[in-house]
Coordinates of N, CA and C in Angstrom, one line a residue:
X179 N 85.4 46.3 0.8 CA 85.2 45.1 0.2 C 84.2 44.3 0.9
X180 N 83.1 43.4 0.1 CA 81.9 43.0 0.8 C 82.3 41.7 0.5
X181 N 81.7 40.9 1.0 CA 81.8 39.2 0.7 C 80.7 39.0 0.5
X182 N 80.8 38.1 -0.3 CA 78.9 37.9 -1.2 C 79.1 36.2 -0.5
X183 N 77.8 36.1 -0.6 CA 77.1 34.8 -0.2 C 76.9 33.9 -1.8
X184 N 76.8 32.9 -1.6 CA 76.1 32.3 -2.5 C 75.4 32.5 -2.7
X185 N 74.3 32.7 -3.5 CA 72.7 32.7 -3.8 C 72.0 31.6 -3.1
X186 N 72.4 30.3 -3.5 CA 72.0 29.0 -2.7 C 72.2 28.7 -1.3
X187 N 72.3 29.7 -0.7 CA 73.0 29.1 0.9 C 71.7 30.2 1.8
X188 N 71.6 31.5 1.2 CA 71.0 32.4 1.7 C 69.3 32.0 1.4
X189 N 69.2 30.9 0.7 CA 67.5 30.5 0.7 C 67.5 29.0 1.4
X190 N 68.8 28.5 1.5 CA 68.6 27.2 1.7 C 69.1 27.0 3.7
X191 N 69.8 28.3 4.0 CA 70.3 27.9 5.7 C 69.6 27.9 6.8
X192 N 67.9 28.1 6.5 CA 67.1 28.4 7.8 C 65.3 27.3 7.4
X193 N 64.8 27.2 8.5 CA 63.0 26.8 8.1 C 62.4 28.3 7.9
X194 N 61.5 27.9 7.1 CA 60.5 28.8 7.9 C 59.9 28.7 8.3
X195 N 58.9 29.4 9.1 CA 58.1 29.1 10.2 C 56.7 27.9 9.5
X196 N 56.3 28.6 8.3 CA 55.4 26.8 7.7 C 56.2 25.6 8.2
X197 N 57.3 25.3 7.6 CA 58.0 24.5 7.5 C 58.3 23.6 9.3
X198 N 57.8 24.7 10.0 CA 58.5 24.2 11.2 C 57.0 23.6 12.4
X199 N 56.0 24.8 11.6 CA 54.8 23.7 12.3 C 54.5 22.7 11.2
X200 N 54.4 22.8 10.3 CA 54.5 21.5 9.4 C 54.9 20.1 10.3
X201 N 56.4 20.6 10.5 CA 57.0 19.2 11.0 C 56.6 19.2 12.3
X202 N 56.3 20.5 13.2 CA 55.4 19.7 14.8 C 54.5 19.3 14.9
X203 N 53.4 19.4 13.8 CA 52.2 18.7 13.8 C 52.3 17.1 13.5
X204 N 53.2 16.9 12.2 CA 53.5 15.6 11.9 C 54.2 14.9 13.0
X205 N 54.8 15.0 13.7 CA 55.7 14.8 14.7 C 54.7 14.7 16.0
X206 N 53.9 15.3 16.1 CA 52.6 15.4 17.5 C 51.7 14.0 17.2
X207 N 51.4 13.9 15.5 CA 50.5 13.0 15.3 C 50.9 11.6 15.6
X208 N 52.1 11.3 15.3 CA 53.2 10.3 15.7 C 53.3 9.7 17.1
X209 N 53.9 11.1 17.7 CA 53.7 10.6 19.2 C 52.2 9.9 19.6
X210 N 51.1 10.9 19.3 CA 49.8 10.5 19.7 C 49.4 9.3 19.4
X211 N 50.3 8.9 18.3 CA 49.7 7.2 17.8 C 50.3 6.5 18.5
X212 N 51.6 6.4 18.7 CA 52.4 5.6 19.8 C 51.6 5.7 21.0
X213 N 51.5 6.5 21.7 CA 51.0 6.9 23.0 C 49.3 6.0 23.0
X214 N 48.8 6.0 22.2 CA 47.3 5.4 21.9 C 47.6 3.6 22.2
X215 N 48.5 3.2 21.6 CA 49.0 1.7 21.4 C 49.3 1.5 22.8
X216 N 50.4 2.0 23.1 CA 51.2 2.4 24.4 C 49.9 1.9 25.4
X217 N 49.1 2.7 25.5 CA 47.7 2.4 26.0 C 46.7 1.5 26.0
X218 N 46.4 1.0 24.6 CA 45.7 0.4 24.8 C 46.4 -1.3 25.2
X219 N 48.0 -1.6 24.8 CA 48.8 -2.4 25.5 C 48.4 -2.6 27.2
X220 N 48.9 -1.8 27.4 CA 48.5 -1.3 28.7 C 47.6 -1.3 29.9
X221 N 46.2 -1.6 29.0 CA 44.9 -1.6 29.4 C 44.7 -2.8 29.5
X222 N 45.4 -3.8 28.3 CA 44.7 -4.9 28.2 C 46.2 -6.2 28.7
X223 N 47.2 -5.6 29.4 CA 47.9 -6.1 29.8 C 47.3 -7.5 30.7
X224 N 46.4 -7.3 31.8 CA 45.6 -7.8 32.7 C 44.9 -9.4 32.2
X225 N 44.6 -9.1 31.2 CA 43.5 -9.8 30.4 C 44.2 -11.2 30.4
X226 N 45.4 -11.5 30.1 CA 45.6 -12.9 29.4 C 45.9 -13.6 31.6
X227 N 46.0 -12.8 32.2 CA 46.2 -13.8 33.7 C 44.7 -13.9 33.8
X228 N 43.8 -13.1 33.2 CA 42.5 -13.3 34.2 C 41.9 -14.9 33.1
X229 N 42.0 -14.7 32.0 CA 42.0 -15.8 30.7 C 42.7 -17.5 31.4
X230 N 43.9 -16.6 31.8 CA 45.1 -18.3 32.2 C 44.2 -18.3 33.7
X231 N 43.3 -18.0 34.2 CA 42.8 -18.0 35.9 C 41.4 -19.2 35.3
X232 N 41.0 -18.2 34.1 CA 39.9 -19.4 34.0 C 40.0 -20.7 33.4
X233 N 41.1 -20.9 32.1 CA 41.4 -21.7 32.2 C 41.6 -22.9 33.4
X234 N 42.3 -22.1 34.2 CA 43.6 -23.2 35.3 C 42.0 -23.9 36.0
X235 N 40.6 -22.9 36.5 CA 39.9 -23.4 37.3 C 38.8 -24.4 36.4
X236 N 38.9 -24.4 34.9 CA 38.3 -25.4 34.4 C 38.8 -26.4 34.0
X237 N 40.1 -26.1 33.5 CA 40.8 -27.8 33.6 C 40.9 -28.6 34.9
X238 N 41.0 -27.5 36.0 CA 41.0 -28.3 37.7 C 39.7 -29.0 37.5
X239 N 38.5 -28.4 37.3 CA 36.7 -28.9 37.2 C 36.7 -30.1 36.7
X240 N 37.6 -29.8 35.4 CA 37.2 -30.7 34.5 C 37.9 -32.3 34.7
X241 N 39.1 -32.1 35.6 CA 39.9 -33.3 35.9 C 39.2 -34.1 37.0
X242 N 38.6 -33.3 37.5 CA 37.8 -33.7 39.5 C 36.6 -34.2 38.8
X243 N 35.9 -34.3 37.3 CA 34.9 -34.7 37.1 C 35.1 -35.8 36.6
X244 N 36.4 -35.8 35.5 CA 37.1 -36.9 35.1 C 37.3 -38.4 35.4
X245 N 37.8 -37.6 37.0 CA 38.4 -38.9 37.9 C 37.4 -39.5 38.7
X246 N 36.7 -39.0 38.5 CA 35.0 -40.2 39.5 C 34.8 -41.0 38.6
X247 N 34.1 -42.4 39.7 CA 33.8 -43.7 38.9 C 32.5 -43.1 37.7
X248 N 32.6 -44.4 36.9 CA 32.2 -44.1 35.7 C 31.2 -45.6 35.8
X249 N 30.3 -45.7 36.6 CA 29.5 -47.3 37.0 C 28.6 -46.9 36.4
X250 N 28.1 -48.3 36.2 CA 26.7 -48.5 35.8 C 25.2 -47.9 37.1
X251 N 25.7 -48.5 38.6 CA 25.2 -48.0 39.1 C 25.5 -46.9 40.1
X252 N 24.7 -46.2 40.7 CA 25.5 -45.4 42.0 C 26.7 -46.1 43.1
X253 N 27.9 -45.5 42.9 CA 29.1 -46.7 44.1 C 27.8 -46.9 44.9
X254 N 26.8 -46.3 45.4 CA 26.3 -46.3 46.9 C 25.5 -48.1 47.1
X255 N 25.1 -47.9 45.7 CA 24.3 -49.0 45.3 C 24.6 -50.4 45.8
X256 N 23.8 -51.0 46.3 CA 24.0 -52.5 46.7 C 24.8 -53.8 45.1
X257 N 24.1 -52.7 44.5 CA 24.6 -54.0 43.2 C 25.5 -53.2 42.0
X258 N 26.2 -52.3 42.8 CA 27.6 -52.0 41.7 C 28.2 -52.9 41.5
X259 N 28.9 -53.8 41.8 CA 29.8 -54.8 42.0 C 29.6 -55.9 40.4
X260 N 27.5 -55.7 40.6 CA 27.1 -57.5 39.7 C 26.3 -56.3 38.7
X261 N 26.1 -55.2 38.5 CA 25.5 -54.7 37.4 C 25.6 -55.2 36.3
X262 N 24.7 -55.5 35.0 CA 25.3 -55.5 34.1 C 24.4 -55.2 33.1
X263 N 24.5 -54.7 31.6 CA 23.5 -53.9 31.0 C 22.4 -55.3 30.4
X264 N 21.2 -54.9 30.1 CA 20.8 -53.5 29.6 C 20.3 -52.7 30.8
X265 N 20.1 -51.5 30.7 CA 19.2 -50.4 31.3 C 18.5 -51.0 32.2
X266 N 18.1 -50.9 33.1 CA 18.6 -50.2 34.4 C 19.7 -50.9 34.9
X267 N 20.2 -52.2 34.3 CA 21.3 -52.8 35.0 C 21.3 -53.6 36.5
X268 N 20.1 -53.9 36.8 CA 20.1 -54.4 37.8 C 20.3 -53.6 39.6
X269 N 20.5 -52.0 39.2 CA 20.3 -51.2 40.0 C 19.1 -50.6 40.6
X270 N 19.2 -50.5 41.8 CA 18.2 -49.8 43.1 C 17.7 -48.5 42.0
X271 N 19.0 -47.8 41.7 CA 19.0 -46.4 41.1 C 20.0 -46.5 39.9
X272 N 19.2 -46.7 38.8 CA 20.1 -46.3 37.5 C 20.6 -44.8 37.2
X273 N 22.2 -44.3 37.2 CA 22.8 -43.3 36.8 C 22.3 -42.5 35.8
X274 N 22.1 -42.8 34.7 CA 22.6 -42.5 33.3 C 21.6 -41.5 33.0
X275 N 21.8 -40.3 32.8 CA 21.8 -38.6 31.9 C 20.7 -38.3 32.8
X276 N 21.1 -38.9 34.0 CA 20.4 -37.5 35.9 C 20.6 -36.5 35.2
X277 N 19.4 -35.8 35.7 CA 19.6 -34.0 36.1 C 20.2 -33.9 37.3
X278 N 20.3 -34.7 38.4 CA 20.2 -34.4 39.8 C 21.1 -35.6 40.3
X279 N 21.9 -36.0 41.3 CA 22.9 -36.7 41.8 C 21.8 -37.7 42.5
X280 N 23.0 -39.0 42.5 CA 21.9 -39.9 42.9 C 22.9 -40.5 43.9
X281 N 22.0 -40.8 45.1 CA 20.5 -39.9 45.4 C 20.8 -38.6 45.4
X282 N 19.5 -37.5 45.4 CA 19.6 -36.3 45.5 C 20.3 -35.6 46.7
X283 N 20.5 -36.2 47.5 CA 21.1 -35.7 48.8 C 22.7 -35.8 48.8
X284 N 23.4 -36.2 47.1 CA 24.6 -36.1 47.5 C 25.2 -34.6 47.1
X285 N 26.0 -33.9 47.4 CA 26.8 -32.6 47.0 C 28.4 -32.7 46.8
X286 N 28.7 -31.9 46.0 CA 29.8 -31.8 46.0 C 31.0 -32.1 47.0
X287 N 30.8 -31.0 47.8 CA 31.9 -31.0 49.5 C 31.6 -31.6 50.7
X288 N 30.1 -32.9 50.5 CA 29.8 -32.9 51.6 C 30.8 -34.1 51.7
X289 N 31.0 -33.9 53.0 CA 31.8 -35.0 53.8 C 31.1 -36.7 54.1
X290 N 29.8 -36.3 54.2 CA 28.8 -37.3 54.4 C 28.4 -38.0 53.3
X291 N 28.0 -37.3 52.2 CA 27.5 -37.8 51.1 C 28.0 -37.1 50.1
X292 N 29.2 -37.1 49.5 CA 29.7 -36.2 48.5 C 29.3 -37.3 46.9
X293 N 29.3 -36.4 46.0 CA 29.4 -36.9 44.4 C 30.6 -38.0 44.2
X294 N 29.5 -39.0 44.0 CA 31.0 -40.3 43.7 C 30.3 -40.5 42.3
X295 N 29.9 -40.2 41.4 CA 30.0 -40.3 39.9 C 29.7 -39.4 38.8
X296 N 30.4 -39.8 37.8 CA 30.7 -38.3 36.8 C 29.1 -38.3 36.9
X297 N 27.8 -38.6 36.4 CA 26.5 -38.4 36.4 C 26.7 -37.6 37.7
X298 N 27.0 -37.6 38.7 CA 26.3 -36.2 39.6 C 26.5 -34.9 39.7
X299 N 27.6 -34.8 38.4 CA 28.2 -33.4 38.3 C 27.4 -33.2 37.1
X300 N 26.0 -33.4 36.8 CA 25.5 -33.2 35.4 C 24.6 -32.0 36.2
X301 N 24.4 -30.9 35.2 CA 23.8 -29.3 35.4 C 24.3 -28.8 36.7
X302 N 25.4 -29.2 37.5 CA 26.2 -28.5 38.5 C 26.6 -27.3 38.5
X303 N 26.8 -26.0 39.0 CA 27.0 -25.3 39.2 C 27.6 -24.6 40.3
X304 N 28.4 -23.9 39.9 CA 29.2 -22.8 41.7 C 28.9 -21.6 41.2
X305 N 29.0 -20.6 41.7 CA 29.5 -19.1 42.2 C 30.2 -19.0 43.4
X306 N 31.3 -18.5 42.7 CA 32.3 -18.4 43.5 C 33.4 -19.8 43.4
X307 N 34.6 -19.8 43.2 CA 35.0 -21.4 42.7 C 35.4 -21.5 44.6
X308 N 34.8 -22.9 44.7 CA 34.7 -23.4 46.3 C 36.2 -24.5 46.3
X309 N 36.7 -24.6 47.5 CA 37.3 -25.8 47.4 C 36.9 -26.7 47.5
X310 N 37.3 -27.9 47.4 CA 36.8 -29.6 47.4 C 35.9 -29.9 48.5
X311 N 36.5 -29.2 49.7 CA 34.8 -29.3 51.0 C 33.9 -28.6 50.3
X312 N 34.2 -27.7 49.2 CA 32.5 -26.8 49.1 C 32.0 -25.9 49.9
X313 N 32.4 -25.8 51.0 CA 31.9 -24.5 52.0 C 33.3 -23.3 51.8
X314 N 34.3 -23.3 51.6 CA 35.2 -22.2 51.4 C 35.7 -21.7 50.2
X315 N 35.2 -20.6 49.3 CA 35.3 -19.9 47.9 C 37.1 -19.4 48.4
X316 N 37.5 -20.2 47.5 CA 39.4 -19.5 46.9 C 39.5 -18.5 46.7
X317 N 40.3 -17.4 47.8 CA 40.9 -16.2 47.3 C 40.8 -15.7 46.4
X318 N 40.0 -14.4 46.0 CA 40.5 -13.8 44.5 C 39.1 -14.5 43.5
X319 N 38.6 -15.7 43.8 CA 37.9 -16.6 42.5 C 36.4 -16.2 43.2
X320 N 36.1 -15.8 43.8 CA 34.9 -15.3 44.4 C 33.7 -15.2 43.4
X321 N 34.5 -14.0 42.6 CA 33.5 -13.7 41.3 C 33.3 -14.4 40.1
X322 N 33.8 -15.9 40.0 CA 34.2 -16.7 38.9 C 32.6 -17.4 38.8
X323 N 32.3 -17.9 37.9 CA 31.4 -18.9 38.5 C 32.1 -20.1 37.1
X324 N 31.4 -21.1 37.5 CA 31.6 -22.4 36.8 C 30.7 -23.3 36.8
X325 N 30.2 -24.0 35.9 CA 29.0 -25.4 35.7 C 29.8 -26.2 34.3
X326 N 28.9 -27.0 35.0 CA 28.9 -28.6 34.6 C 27.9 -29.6 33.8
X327 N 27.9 -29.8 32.7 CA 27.1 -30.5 31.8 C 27.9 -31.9 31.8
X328 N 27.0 -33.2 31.7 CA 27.8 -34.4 31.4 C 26.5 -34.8 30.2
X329 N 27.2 -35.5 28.8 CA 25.6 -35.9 27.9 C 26.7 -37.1 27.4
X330 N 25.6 -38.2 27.3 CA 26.0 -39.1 26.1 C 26.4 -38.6 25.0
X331 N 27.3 -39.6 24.7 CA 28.0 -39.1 23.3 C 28.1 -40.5 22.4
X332 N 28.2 -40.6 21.2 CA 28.6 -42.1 20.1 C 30.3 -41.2 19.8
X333 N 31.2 -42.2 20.4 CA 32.6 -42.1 20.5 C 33.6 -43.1 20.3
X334 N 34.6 -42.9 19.1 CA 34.8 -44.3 18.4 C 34.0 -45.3 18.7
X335 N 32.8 -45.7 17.8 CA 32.1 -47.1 18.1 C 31.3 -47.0 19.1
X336 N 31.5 -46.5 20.0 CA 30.7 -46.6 21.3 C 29.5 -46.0 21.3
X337 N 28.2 -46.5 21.4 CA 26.9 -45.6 20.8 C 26.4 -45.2 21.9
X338 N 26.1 -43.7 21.2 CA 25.7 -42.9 22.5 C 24.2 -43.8 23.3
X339 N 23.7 -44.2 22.5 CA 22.4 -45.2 23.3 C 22.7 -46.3 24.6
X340 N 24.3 -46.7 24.1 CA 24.7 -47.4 25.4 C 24.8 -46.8 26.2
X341 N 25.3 -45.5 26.5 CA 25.7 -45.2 28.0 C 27.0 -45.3 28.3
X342 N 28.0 -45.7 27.4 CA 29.2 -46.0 27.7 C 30.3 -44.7 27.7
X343 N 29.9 -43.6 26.8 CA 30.6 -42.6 26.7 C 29.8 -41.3 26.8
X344 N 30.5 -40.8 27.4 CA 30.2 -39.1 27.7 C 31.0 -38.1 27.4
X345 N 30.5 -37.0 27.3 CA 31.1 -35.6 26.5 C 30.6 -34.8 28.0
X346 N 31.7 -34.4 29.0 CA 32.2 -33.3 30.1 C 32.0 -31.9 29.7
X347 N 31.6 -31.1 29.7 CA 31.4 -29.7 29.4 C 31.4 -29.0 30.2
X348 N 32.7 -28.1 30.8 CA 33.4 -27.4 31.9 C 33.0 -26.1 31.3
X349 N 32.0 -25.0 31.8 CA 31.8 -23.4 31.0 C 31.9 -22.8 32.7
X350 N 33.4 -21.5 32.4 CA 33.9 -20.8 33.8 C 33.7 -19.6 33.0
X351 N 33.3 -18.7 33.9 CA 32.7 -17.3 33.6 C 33.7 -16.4 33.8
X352 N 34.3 -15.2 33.9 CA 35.0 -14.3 34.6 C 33.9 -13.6 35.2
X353 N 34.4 -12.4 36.2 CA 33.7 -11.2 36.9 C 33.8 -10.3 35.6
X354 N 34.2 -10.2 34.4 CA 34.0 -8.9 33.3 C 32.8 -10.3 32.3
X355 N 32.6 -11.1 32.3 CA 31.4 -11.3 31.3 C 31.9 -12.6 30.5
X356 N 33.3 -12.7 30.4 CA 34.4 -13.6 29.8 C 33.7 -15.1 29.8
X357 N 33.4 -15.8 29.0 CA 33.5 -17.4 29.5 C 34.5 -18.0 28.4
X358 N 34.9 -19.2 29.3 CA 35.7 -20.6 28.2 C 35.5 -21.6 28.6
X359 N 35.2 -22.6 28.0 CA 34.6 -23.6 27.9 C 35.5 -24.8 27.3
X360 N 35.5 -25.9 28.0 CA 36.2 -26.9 28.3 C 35.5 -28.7 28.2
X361 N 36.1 -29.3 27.0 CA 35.1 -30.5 26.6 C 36.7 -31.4 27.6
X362 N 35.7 -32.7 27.9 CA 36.4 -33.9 27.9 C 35.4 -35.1 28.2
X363 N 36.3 -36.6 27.4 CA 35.3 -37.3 27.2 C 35.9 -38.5 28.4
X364 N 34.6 -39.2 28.6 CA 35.0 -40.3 29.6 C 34.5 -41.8 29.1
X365 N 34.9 -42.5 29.3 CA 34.6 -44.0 28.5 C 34.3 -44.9 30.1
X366 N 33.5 -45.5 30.2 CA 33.4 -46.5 31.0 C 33.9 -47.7 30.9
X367 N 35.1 -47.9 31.3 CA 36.2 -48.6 30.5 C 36.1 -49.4 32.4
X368 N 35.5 -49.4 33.3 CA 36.1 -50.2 34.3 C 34.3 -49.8 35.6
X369 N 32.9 -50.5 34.5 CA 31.4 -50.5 34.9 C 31.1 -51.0 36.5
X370 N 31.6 -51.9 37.0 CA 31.3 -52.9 38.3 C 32.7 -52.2 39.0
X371 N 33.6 -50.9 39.2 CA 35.0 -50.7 39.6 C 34.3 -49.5 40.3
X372 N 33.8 -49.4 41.7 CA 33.3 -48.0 42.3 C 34.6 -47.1 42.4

């Protein structure tokens, strides 16, 4: 006595071999897409600290440019104190939309003659982000560079012809090619206050 099979069980209990690279190819393609993402995650993991680096060193730029007096004349000037407009203000040396710090012999980090107003940080430039003396580049920021634009601006009511308001423009570069750029505005809200 023989025992029969179903008909349905003897076509249906096994792959066949199509059937079975079928499903490794589909299954290879799969992995390879995950593994691609996987990757390019991966690659670009780096990117948003080197992003939050330039940020952090243009908001710092941008606050250190902020916080300098905002006079009519140079603090250095004998008549900051009694300035008063129009143009030139009764100054030795009138500030307003320098290429060059006044006088020219002031710099950033010098100890002697450093930048006492937002006009002296206008077409400024570093390589390498330096500390506040200016002679030592920050760990790691070597390759950064960063400049400095300051321009009149007309800002609520305030017309750019006065001189009263300015538009800050902070542009940090990365070492891959990267830049971001960083606006802030300053009002001369305190002219005769070195």
């Amino acid at each position: 006595m023989s025992i029969r099979r179903p008909r349905l069980c003897r076509r249906a209990c096994g792959l066949s071999l199509i059937e079975l690279l079928v499903f490794i190819v589909v299954v290879s393609i799969a992995v390879v897409g995950v593994l691609l993402i996987l990757n390019t995650t991966v690659a670009k993991s780096g990117d948003p600290a080197v992003r939050k680096q330039m940020v952090a060193i243009a908001e710092s730029l941008l606050e250190e440019v902020e916080l300098m007096p905002f006079t009519y004349c140079d603090p250095d000037d004998p008549n900051v104190l009694t300035a008063t407009p129009p143009s030139p203000y009764g100054c030795a040396n009138p500030i307003e939309g320098t290429t060059n710090p006044t006088p020219t012999t002031e710099t950033r980090g010098s100890p002697s003659n450093p930048f006492d107003n937002v006009w002296d940080y206008n077409t400024f430039n570093m390589t390498g982000i330096k500390d506040l003396t200016g002679t030592s580049t920050i760990t790691g920021l070597g390759s950064y560079t960063a400049a400095v634009s300051v321009a009149a601006v007309t800002l609520s009511g305030i017309s750019a012809a006065s001189g009263d308001a300015v538009l800050i423009t902070v542009t940090v570069t990365s070492p891959h090619g990267d830049s971001i750029k960083l606006d802030g505005y300053r009002a001369r809200y305190a002219p005769n206050s070195p």
